[in-house]
mmCIF file of C-alpha atoms in Angstrom:
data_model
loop_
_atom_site.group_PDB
_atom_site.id
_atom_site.type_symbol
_atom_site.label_atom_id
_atom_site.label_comp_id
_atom_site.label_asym_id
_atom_site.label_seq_id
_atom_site.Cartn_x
_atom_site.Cartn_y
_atom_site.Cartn_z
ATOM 1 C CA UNK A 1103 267.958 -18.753 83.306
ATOM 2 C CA UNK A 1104 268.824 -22.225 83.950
ATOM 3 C CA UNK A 1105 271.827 -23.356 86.220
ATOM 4 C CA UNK A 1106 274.794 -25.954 85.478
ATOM 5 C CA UNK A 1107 273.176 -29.097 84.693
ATOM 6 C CA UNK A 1108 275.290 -31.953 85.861
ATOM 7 C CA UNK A 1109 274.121 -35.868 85.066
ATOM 8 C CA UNK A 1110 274.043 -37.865 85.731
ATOM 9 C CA UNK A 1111 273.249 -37.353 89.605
ATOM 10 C CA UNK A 1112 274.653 -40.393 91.226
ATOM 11 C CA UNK A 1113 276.942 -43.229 89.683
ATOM 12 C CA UNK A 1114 278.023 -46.436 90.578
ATOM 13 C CA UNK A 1115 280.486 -48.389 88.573
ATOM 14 C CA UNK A 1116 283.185 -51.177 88.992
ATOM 15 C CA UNK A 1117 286.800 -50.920 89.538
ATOM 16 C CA UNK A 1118 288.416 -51.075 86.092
ATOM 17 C CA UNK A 1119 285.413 -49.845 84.293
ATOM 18 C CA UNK A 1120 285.433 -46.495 82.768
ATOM 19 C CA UNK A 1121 282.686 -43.687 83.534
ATOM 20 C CA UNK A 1122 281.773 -40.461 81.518
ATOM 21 C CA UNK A 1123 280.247 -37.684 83.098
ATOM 22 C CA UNK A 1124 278.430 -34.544 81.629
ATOM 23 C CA UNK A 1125 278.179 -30.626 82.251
ATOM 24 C CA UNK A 1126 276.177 -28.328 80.835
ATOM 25 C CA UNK A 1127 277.132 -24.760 81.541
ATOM 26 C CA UNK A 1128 274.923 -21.518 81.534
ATOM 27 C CA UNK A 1129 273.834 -20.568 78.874
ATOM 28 C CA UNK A 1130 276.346 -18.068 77.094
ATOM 29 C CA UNK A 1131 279.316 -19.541 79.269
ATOM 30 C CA UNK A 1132 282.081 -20.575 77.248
ATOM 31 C CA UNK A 1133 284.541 -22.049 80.404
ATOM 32 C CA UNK A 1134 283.853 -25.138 82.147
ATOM 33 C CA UNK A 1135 285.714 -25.944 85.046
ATOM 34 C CA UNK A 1136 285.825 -29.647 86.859
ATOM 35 C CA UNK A 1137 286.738 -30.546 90.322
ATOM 36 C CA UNK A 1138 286.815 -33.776 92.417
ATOM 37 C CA UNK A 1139 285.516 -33.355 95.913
ATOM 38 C CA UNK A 1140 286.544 -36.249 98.796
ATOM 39 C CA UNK A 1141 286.516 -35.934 102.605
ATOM 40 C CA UNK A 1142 290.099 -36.042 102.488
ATOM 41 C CA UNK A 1143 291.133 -34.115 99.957
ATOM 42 C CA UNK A 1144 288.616 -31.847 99.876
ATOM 43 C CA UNK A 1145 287.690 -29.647 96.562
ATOM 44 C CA UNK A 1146 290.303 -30.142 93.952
ATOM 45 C CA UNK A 1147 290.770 -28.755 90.464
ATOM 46 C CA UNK A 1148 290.962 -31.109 87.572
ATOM 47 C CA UNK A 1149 290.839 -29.258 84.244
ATOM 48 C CA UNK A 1150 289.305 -26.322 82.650
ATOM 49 C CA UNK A 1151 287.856 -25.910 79.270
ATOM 50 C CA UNK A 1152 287.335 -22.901 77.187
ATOM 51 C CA UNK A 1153 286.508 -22.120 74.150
ATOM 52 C CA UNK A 1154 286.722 -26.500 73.149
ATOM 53 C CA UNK A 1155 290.722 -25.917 74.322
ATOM 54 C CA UNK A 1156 292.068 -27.251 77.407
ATOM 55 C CA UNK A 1157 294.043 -24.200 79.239
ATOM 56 C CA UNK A 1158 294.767 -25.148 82.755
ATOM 57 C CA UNK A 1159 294.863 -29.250 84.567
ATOM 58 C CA UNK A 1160 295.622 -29.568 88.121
ATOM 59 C CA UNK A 1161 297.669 -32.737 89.601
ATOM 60 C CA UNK A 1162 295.639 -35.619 88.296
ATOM 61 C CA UNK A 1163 296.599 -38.393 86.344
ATOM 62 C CA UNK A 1164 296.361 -39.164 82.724
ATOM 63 C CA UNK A 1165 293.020 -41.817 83.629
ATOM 64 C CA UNK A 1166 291.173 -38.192 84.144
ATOM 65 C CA UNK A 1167 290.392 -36.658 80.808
ATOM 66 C CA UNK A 1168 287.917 -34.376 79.139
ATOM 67 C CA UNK A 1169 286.439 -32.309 76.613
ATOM 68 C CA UNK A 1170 284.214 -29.378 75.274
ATOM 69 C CA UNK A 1171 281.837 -29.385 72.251
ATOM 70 C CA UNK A 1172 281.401 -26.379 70.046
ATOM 71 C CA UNK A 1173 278.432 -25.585 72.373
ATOM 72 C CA UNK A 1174 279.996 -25.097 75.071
ATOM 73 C CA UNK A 1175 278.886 -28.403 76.707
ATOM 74 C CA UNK A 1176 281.543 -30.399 78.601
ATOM 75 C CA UNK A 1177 282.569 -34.067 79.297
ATOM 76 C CA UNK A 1178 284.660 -35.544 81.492
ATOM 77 C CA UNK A 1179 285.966 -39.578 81.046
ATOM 78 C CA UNK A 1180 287.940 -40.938 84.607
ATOM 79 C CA UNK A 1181 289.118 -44.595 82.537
ATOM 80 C CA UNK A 1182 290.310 -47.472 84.860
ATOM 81 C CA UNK A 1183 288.161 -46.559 87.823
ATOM 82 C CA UNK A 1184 289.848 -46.839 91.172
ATOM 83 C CA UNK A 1185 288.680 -47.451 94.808
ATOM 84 C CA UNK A 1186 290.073 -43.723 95.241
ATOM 85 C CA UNK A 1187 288.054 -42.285 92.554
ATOM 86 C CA UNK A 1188 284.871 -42.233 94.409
ATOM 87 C CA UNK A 1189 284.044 -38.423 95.055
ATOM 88 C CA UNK A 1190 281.529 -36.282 94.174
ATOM 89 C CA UNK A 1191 282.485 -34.251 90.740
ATOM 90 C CA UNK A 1192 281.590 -30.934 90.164
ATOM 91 C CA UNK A 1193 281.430 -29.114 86.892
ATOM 92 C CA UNK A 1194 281.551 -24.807 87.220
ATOM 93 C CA UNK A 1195 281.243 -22.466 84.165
ATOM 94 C CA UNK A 1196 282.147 -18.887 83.697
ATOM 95 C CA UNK A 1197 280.760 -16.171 81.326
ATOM 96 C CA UNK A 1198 283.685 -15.438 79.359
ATOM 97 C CA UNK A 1199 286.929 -17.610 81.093
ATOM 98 C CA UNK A 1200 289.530 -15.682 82.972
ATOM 99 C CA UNK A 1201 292.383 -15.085 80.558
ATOM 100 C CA UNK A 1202 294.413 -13.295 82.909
ATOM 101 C CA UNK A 1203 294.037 -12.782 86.514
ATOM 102 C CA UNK A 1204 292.737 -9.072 85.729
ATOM 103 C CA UNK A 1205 289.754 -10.761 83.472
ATOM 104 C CA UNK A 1206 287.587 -12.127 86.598
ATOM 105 C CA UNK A 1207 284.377 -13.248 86.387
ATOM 106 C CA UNK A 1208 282.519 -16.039 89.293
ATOM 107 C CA UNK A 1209 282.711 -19.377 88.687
ATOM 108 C CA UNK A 1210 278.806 -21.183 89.285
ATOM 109 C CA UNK A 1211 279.151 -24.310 90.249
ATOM 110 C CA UNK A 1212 276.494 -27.321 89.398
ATOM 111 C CA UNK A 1213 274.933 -30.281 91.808
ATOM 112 C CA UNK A 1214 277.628 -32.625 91.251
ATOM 113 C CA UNK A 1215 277.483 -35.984 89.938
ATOM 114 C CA UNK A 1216 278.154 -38.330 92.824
ATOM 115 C CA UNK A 1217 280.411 -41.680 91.463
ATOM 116 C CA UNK A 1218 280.652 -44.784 93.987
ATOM 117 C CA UNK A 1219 283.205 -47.186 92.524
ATOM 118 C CA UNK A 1220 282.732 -50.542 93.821
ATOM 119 C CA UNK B 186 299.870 -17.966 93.739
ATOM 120 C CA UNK B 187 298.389 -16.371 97.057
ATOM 121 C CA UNK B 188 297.191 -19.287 99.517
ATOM 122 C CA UNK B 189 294.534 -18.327 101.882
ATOM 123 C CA UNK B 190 293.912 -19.034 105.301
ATOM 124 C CA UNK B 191 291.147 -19.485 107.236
ATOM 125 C CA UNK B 192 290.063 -20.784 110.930
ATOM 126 C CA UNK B 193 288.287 -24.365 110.473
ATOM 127 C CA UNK B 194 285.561 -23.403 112.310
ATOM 128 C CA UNK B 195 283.274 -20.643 114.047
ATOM 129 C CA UNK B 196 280.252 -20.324 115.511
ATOM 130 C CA UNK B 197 277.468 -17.342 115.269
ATOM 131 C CA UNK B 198 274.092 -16.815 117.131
ATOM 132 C CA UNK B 199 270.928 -16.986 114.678
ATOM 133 C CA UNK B 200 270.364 -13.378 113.810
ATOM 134 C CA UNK B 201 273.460 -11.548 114.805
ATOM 135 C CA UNK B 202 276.736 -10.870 112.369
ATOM 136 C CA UNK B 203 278.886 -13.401 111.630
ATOM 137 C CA UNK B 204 282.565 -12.239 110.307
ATOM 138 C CA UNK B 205 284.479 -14.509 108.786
ATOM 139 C CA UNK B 206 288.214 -14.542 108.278
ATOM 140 C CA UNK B 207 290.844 -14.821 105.851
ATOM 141 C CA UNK B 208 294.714 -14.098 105.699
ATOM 142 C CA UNK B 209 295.754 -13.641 101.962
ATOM 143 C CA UNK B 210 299.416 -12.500 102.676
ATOM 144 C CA UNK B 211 300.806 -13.235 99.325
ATOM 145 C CA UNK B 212 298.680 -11.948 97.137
ATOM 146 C CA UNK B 213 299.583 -9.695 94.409
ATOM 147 C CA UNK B 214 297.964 -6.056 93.185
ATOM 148 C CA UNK B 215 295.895 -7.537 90.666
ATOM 149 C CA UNK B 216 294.453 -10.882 92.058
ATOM 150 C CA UNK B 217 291.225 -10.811 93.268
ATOM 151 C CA UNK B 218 289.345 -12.383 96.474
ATOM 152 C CA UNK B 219 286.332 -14.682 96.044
ATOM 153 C CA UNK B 220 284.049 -16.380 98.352
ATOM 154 C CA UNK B 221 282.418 -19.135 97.944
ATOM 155 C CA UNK B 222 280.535 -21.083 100.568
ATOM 156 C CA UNK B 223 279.100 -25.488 100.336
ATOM 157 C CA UNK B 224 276.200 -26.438 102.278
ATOM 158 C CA UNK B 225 276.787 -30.127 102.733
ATOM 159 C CA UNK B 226 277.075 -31.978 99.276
ATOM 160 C CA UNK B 227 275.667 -29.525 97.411
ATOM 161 C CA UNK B 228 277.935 -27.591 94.870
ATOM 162 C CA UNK B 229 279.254 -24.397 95.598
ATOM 163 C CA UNK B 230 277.569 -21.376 95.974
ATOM 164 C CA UNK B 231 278.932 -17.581 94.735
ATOM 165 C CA UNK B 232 278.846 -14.860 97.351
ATOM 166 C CA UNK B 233 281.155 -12.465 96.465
ATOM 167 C CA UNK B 234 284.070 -11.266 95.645
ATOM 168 C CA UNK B 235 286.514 -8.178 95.568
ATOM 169 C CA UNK B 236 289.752 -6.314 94.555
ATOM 170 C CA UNK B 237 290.590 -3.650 96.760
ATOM 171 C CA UNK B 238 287.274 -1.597 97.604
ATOM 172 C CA UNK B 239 284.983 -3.122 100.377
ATOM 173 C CA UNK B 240 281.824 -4.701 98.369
ATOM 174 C CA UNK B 241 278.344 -5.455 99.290
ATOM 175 C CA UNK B 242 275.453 -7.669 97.554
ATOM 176 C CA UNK B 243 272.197 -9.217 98.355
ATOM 177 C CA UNK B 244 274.541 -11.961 100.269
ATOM 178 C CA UNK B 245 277.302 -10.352 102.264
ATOM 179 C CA UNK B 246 279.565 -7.532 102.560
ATOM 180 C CA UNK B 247 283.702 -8.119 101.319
ATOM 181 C CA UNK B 248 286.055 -5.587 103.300
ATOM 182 C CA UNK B 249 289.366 -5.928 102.102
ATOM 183 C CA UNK B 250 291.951 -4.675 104.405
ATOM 184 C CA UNK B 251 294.292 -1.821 102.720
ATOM 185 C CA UNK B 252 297.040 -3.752 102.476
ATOM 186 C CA UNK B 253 295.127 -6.754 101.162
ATOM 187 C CA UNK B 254 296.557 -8.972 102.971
ATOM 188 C CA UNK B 255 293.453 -10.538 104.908
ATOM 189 C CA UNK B 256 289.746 -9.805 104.080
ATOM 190 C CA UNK B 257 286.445 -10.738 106.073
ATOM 191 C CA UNK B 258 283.536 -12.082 104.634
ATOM 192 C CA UNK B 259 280.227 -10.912 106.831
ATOM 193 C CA UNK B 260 276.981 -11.825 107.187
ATOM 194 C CA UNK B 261 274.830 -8.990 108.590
ATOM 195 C CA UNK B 262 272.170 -11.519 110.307
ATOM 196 C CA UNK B 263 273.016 -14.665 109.876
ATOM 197 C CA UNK B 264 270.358 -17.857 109.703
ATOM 198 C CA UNK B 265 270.418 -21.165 110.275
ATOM 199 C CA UNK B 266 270.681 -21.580 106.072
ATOM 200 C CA UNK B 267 273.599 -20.039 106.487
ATOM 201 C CA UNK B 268 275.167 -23.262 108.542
ATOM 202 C CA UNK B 269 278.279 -24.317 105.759
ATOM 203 C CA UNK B 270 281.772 -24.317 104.654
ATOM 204 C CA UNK B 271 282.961 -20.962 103.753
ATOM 205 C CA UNK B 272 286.019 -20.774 101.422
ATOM 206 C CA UNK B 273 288.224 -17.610 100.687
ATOM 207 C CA UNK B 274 290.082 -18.274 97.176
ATOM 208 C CA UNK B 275 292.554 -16.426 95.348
ATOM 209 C CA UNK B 276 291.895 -18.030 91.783
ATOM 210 C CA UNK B 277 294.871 -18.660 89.167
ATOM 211 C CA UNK B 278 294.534 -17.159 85.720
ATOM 212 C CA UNK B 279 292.032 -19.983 83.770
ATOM 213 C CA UNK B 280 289.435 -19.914 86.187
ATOM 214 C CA UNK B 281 291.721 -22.612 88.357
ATOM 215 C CA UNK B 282 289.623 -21.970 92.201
ATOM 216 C CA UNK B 283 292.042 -23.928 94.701
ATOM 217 C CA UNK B 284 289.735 -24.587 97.774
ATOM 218 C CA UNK B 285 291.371 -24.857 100.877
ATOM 219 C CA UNK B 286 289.973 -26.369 103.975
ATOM 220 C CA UNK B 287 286.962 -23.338 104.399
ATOM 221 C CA UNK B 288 285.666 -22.473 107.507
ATOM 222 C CA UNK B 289 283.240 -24.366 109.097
ATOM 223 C CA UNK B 290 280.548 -21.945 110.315
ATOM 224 C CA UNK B 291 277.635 -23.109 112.480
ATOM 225 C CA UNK B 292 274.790 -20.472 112.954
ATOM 226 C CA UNK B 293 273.203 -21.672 116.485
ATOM 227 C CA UNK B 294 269.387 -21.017 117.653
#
């Protein structure tokens, strides 16, 4: 069974430009997560998709965006690229998305795609 | 939401237990405790997680304390692969995982 297939793998852009990355979850997932890792912020959540609905966004700004297609697969658009954007970005799906806390199922988490914004 | 937390860092001797902590003193009944660890810049890895009952997998063993308000994550013989960040997460409904700072563990020849 394959994993969560990030790409691309590594990025580099311009400030100002706009990048779109790409997620494809297990097969039979229907919830993709996204997070931004940096050194100094560590892991943080971005937005989660289920089902082609967003459901939960974490404290970004409006420059980070997304969406889901019907098959599950997920994009994710950061427009206006700053200095501060550079992180690695990591996609996660889930089997069926946790409605409510009771509903749990383990996140897997893909490679990343590492974006250097020059 | 329950915030977790853990000591930055710990070291273990190749080969012998390593037990990792994590204080989860807000957490309510029906909020479970994952673990997740990150070998350097690779994504996240699953290793387990848990309600109440102490679990076990291929991985680690989860004991949950009764009051579940701290857990420990331990790794029966630890290996040098097993040199990462460990993170203890309570996760929001939406499958929102808010990683804290992790652990730090170093397994040492």
């Amino acid at each position: 069974k394959a994993g969560v297939t990030q790409t691309p793998r590594y990025l580099i852009k311009t400030r100002g430009q706009q990048v779109t990355l790409s997620c494809s979850p297990i097969s039979g997932h229907r919830s993709v997560s996204w997070y931004q890792q940096t050194p100094g912020q560590g892991l943080q959540f971005l937005f989660e998709y289920f089902s082609e609905t967003q459901r939960n966004k974490g404290n970004f700004p409006g420059r980070f965006s997304g969406r889901q297609f019907s098959n599950s697969r997920s994009e994710m658009n950061v427009s206006t690229l700053e200095l501060g954007d550079s992180a690695l970005y990591l996609c996660a799906s889930s089997l069926i998305g946790q409605v409510t806390i009771e509903m749990n199922t383990e996140a897997f988490f893909g490679q990343g795609t590492r974006l250097t914004v020059v | 939401d329950a915030k977790t937390t853990q000591p930055p860092s710990m070291d273990c001797a190749e080969g012998r237990a390593a037990n990792l902590p994590c204080n989860h003193s807000t957490i309510s009944g029906n909020e479970y405790v994952y673990w997740y660890r990150q070998i350097h810049s690779q994504g996240p890895q699953y290793i387990i997680h848990g309600l109440k009952n102490n679990e076990t997998n291929e991985m680690a063993s989860l004991i949950i304390t009764e009051d579940r308000k701290s857990s420990t994550l331990i790794l029966p013989h630890a290996t040098l692969r097993d040199t990462a960040v460990y993170y203890c997460i309570v996760p929001l409904p939406g499958n929102q995982f808010y990683f804290g700072t992790g652990t730090s563990l170093t397994v040492i020849p």
